[in-house]
Amino acid sequence: MADRDQALAEVVELMRAHGLDVDEVRVALADADQAVDPAAPAAVRADDTRASILTRVLAYLGGTFVFAGLGVFITMNWESMNFAARVVITLGAGLAAFVMALVAINDERFEKAATPLFLIAAFLEPIGLMVIFEETYTGNDWQAIGMVVSGTIAAQQLLAFARYRRTTLLFIAMTFLVGFALLLFDKLGVDYALTALVLGTSLISISTGLDKTPHAVTTPLWYFLGASWALYGLFDVLENTAVEVLFLAAASGGVYLSTVVRSRTLLFVATIAMLAYIGYFSAEHFVQSIGWPVALMLFGLVLIGLSAMAFRINRRYIR
């Protein structure tokens, strides 16, 4: 009994450390129960594996064809549809897909179908909302319309995520929140460089937090967008100023941060930014100089050194 209590305590500690909830553990146990017995013959395990892969491939292909058929049907008949039909075929189909995804989560037999259904819903629902605004809204404030649509979808996905903790829901919610923020900054008249700097820095900060959760699989995309936007915005702010060289320091800081968070994506973006700035600086200050050939050779040596440094950083601190 003491061993059992100790095992339960360790399980609770692991769940808390990795941010797992009871539903996720229940799904994992169900998957484990359906797994092939390790003691089974190798031929049986191979057959079961091939059958599982074939089933998944057929399911994905079936979903793709269904979605493609729906898209073709909408495209072919869009002009002949009235307002109600357009709303039903877009917003109605999207809401139906979203409800079906929620049902699939609670049924182990269809749990794997939830992700494509959530994606279909995230594609169709905004179109349906835009159709409603197109037919009923008489103003021309397209930023406000986009903010309402993106904010509505983001709220829907966040509410579902709060209940089911699905990575797909969080990814969709973040995508629409980024769109909401872009529209908001545009409506407020904020300079694009400052918008990119603020959003990029925010995405990097959020990604470092997500890296410590079970949803870390989505962070490479956010690191890429965040670092690209942040460095672009910073360069636009510093360009042709007395402190322009600080951009190189910021890119170097990105390389350091990539070792801390162990992100190859961040390392890639920061390294490319460093190379691009060195090339830009050389072209601006040495192209009319007699030392330009020497500068080209030095630039080549810098490229080789940076590539070797990036490789060592990836091998020693990230991989």
Coordinates of C-alpha atoms in Angstrom, one line a residue:
M1 CA 0.0 0.0 0.0
A2 CA 2.9 2.4 0.8
D3 CA 4.4 1.8 -2.6
R4 CA 1.0 2.5 -4.2
D5 CA 0.6 5.8 -2.3
Q6 CA 4.2 6.8 -3.3
A7 CA 3.5 6.0 -6.9
L8 CA 0.3 8.1 -6.9
A9 CA 2.2 11.0 -5.3
E10 CA 4.9 10.8 -8.0
V11 CA 2.2 10.8 -10.7
V12 CA 0.6 13.9 -9.2
E13 CA 4.0 15.6 -9.0
L14 CA 4.7 14.8 -12.7
M15 CA 1.3 16.1 -13.8
R16 CA 1.8 19.4 -12.0
A17 CA 5.3 19.8 -13.2
H18 CA 4.3 19.4 -16.9
G19 CA 0.9 21.1 -16.7
L20 CA -1.1 18.0 -17.4
D21 CA -4.7 17.6 -16.4
V22 CA -6.9 14.6 -15.7
D23 CA -8.5 14.5 -19.2
E24 CA -5.1 14.4 -20.9
V25 CA -4.0 11.5 -18.7
R26 CA -7.3 9.7 -19.4
V27 CA -6.8 10.0 -23.1
A28 CA -3.2 8.8 -22.8
L29 CA -4.3 5.8 -20.8
A30 CA -6.9 5.0 -23.4
D31 CA -4.3 5.1 -26.2
A32 CA -2.0 2.9 -24.1
D33 CA -4.8 0.4 -23.6
Q34 CA -5.4 0.3 -27.4
A35 CA -1.7 -0.1 -28.2
V36 CA -0.3 -3.4 -29.5
D37 CA 0.9 -5.8 -26.9
P38 CA 4.8 -5.7 -26.9
A39 CA 4.8 -9.4 -26.3
A40 CA 2.9 -10.0 -29.6
P41 CA 4.9 -11.5 -32.5
A42 CA 6.8 -8.9 -34.6
A43 CA 4.7 -9.8 -37.7
V44 CA 1.5 -9.0 -35.8
R45 CA 2.9 -5.7 -34.5
A46 CA 4.0 -4.7 -38.0
D47 CA 0.6 -5.6 -39.5
D48 CA -1.2 -3.6 -36.8
T49 CA 1.1 -0.6 -37.4
R50 CA 0.5 -0.7 -41.1
A51 CA -3.2 -0.9 -40.6
S52 CA -3.1 2.0 -38.2
I53 CA -1.2 4.1 -40.7
L54 CA -3.5 3.1 -43.5
T55 CA -6.5 4.0 -41.5
R56 CA -5.1 7.4 -40.6
V57 CA -4.1 8.2 -44.2
L58 CA -7.5 7.2 -45.5
A59 CA -9.2 9.3 -42.8
Y60 CA -7.1 12.4 -43.7
L61 CA -7.7 11.8 -47.4
G62 CA -11.4 11.5 -46.8
G63 CA -11.5 14.7 -44.8
T64 CA -9.6 16.5 -47.5
F65 CA -11.9 15.4 -50.3
V66 CA -15.0 16.3 -48.2
F67 CA -13.6 19.8 -47.6
A68 CA -12.5 20.2 -51.2
G69 CA -16.0 19.2 -52.3
L70 CA -17.6 21.7 -50.0
G71 CA -15.2 24.4 -51.3
V72 CA -15.9 23.6 -55.0
F73 CA -19.7 23.5 -54.3
I74 CA -19.5 27.0 -52.6
T75 CA -17.4 28.4 -55.4
M76 CA -19.7 27.1 -58.2
N77 CA -23.0 28.2 -56.6
W78 CA -21.9 31.3 -54.7
E79 CA -23.4 33.8 -57.1
S80 CA -26.8 32.0 -57.3
M81 CA -27.1 31.8 -53.5
N82 CA -29.1 34.2 -51.5
F83 CA -28.0 35.8 -48.2
A84 CA -29.4 33.0 -46.0
A85 CA -27.9 30.2 -48.1
R86 CA -24.5 31.9 -48.0
V87 CA -24.6 32.2 -44.2
V88 CA -25.8 28.6 -43.8
I89 CA -23.1 27.1 -46.1
T90 CA -20.3 29.1 -44.4
L91 CA -21.1 30.0 -40.9
G92 CA -23.5 27.2 -40.4
A93 CA -21.1 24.6 -41.7
G94 CA -18.3 26.1 -39.6
L95 CA -20.4 25.9 -36.4
A96 CA -21.4 22.4 -37.3
A97 CA -17.8 21.4 -37.7
F98 CA -16.9 23.0 -34.4
V99 CA -19.6 21.2 -32.5
M100 CA -18.6 17.9 -34.2
A101 CA -15.0 18.5 -33.1
L102 CA -16.2 19.0 -29.5
V103 CA -18.2 15.8 -29.7
A104 CA -15.2 13.9 -31.1
I105 CA -13.0 15.0 -28.2
N106 CA -15.3 13.2 -25.8
D107 CA -15.4 10.0 -27.8
E108 CA -12.2 8.0 -28.0
R109 CA -13.2 6.5 -31.3
F110 CA -13.3 9.8 -33.1
E111 CA -10.8 11.8 -31.0
K112 CA -8.3 12.1 -33.8
A113 CA -10.9 13.7 -36.1
A114 CA -11.2 16.7 -33.8
T115 CA -8.1 18.6 -35.1
P116 CA -9.2 18.7 -38.8
L117 CA -12.7 19.6 -37.7
F118 CA -11.4 22.5 -35.6
L119 CA -9.3 23.7 -38.6
I120 CA -12.3 23.5 -41.0
A121 CA -14.4 25.5 -38.5
A122 CA -11.7 28.1 -38.1
F123 CA -11.7 28.5 -41.9
L124 CA -15.4 28.7 -42.5
E125 CA -16.7 30.7 -39.5
P126 CA -14.8 33.9 -40.3
I127 CA -16.1 33.7 -43.9
G128 CA -19.6 33.4 -42.6
L129 CA -19.2 36.3 -40.3
M130 CA -17.8 38.4 -43.1
V131 CA -20.8 37.5 -45.2
I132 CA -23.1 38.8 -42.5
F133 CA -21.2 42.1 -42.2
E134 CA -21.2 42.5 -46.0
E135 CA -24.9 42.2 -46.2
T136 CA -25.9 44.1 -43.1
Y137 CA -23.1 46.7 -42.3
T138 CA -23.4 50.0 -44.2
G139 CA -20.2 51.5 -43.0
N140 CA -16.6 51.3 -44.4
D141 CA -14.6 50.7 -41.3
W142 CA -13.0 47.4 -42.4
Q143 CA -10.5 47.4 -39.5
A144 CA -13.4 47.3 -37.0
I145 CA -15.1 44.5 -39.0
G146 CA -11.9 42.5 -39.0
M147 CA -11.4 43.1 -35.3
V148 CA -14.9 41.9 -34.5
V149 CA -14.5 38.7 -36.6
S150 CA -11.0 37.8 -35.4
G151 CA -11.9 38.7 -31.8
T152 CA -15.0 36.5 -31.9
I153 CA -13.2 33.5 -33.3
A154 CA -10.3 34.0 -30.8
A155 CA -12.8 34.1 -27.9
Q156 CA -14.5 30.9 -29.1
Q157 CA -11.3 29.0 -29.4
L158 CA -10.0 30.3 -26.0
L159 CA -13.2 29.2 -24.3
A160 CA -12.9 25.7 -25.8
F161 CA -9.2 25.6 -24.9
A162 CA -9.9 26.5 -21.3
R163 CA -12.1 23.3 -21.2
Y164 CA -10.2 20.8 -23.3
R165 CA -6.6 22.1 -23.4
R166 CA -6.1 21.2 -27.0
T167 CA -3.0 22.6 -28.7
T168 CA -5.0 23.1 -31.9
L169 CA -7.4 25.4 -30.1
L170 CA -4.6 27.5 -28.7
F171 CA -2.8 27.7 -32.0
I172 CA -6.0 28.9 -33.8
A173 CA -6.8 31.4 -31.0
M174 CA -3.3 32.9 -31.1
T175 CA -3.5 33.2 -34.9
F176 CA -6.7 35.3 -34.7
L177 CA -5.4 37.3 -31.7
V178 CA -2.3 38.3 -33.8
G179 CA -4.7 39.3 -36.6
F180 CA -6.8 41.3 -34.1
A181 CA -3.6 43.1 -32.8
L182 CA -2.5 43.9 -36.4
L183 CA -5.9 45.4 -37.2
L184 CA -6.0 47.3 -33.9
F185 CA -2.6 48.9 -34.4
D186 CA -3.5 49.8 -38.0
K187 CA -6.7 51.4 -36.9
L188 CA -4.8 53.4 -34.2
G189 CA -2.4 54.6 -36.9
V190 CA 0.7 53.1 -35.3
D191 CA 3.7 52.9 -37.5
Y192 CA 4.2 49.5 -39.0
A193 CA 7.8 49.2 -37.8
L194 CA 6.7 49.9 -34.2
T195 CA 3.8 47.4 -34.6
A196 CA 6.2 44.8 -35.8
L197 CA 8.6 45.5 -32.9
V198 CA 5.9 45.3 -30.3
L199 CA 4.1 42.2 -31.7
G200 CA 7.4 40.4 -32.4
T201 CA 8.7 40.9 -28.9
S202 CA 5.4 39.8 -27.5
L203 CA 5.3 36.6 -29.6
I204 CA 8.9 35.8 -28.4
S205 CA 7.9 36.3 -24.8
I206 CA 4.8 34.2 -25.2
S207 CA 6.7 31.4 -27.0
T208 CA 9.3 31.2 -24.2
G209 CA 6.3 30.5 -21.8
L210 CA 4.7 28.0 -24.1
D211 CA 8.0 26.1 -24.4
K212 CA 7.4 25.0 -20.8
T213 CA 4.0 23.5 -21.5
P214 CA 2.7 20.5 -23.5
H215 CA 1.8 23.0 -26.3
A216 CA 5.5 23.7 -27.2
V217 CA 5.0 22.1 -30.6
T218 CA 3.6 25.4 -31.9
T219 CA 6.4 27.6 -30.8
P220 CA 8.7 27.3 -33.8
L221 CA 6.2 29.3 -36.0
W222 CA 5.8 31.9 -33.3
Y223 CA 9.5 32.2 -32.8
F224 CA 10.0 32.7 -36.5
L225 CA 7.3 35.3 -36.8
G226 CA 8.2 37.0 -33.5
A227 CA 11.9 37.2 -34.2
S228 CA 11.4 38.3 -37.8
W229 CA 9.0 41.1 -36.9
A230 CA 11.0 42.2 -33.9
L231 CA 14.3 42.5 -35.8
Y232 CA 12.6 44.1 -38.8
G233 CA 10.9 46.7 -36.6
L234 CA 14.1 47.4 -34.7
F235 CA 16.1 47.8 -37.9
D236 CA 13.6 50.2 -39.3
V237 CA 13.7 52.3 -36.1
L238 CA 17.5 52.3 -35.9
E239 CA 18.3 52.7 -39.6
N240 CA 20.4 55.8 -40.4
T241 CA 20.8 56.8 -36.7
A242 CA 23.9 57.1 -34.6
V243 CA 23.0 53.9 -32.7
E244 CA 22.2 51.8 -35.8
V245 CA 24.9 49.3 -34.8
L246 CA 22.7 48.3 -31.8
F247 CA 20.8 46.2 -34.3
L248 CA 23.8 43.8 -34.5
A249 CA 23.8 43.6 -30.7
A250 CA 20.1 42.8 -30.7
A251 CA 20.7 40.0 -33.3
S252 CA 23.5 38.7 -31.1
G253 CA 21.1 38.7 -28.2
G254 CA 18.7 36.6 -30.3
V255 CA 21.5 34.0 -30.8
Y256 CA 22.1 34.0 -27.0
L257 CA 18.4 33.6 -26.3
S258 CA 18.2 30.7 -28.7
T259 CA 20.6 28.8 -26.5
V260 CA 18.6 29.6 -23.4
V261 CA 15.2 28.5 -24.9
R262 CA 16.9 25.8 -27.1
S263 CA 15.2 27.0 -30.3
R264 CA 16.8 26.3 -33.7
T265 CA 14.2 28.6 -35.3
L266 CA 15.3 31.6 -33.2
L267 CA 19.0 30.7 -33.9
F268 CA 18.3 30.7 -37.7
V269 CA 16.4 34.0 -37.7
A270 CA 19.0 35.8 -35.5
T271 CA 21.9 34.4 -37.6
I272 CA 20.3 35.5 -40.9
A273 CA 19.6 38.9 -39.4
M274 CA 23.3 39.3 -38.5
L275 CA 24.5 38.2 -41.9
A276 CA 22.0 40.6 -43.6
Y277 CA 23.1 43.5 -41.5
I278 CA 26.8 42.9 -42.1
G279 CA 26.1 42.8 -45.9
Y280 CA 24.0 45.9 -45.7
F281 CA 26.6 47.8 -43.7
S282 CA 29.4 46.7 -46.0
A283 CA 27.5 47.9 -49.1
E284 CA 26.6 51.2 -47.5
H285 CA 30.1 52.1 -46.3
F286 CA 32.6 50.3 -48.5
V287 CA 31.1 49.9 -52.0
Q288 CA 32.8 53.1 -53.2
S289 CA 36.0 52.5 -51.4
I290 CA 39.2 51.0 -52.8
G291 CA 39.0 48.6 -49.9
W292 CA 35.8 47.0 -51.2
P293 CA 37.5 43.8 -52.4
V294 CA 39.1 43.5 -49.0
A295 CA 35.7 44.1 -47.4
L296 CA 34.2 41.3 -49.5
M297 CA 36.8 38.9 -48.4
L298 CA 36.4 39.9 -44.8
F299 CA 32.7 39.5 -45.2
G300 CA 33.2 36.0 -46.6
L301 CA 35.3 35.1 -43.6
V302 CA 32.7 36.5 -41.3
L303 CA 30.0 34.4 -43.0
I304 CA 32.1 31.3 -42.6
G305 CA 32.8 32.1 -38.9
L306 CA 29.1 32.8 -38.2
S307 CA 28.0 29.6 -39.9
A308 CA 30.5 27.6 -37.9
M309 CA 29.4 29.3 -34.7
A310 CA 25.8 28.6 -35.4
F311 CA 26.5 25.0 -36.1
R312 CA 28.5 24.7 -32.8
I313 CA 25.7 26.5 -30.8
N314 CA 23.1 24.1 -32.3
R315 CA 25.1 21.0 -31.5
R316 CA 26.3 22.0 -28.0
Y317 CA 23.4 24.0 -26.5
I318 CA 20.3 23.3 -28.6
R319 CA 20.3 19.8 -30.0

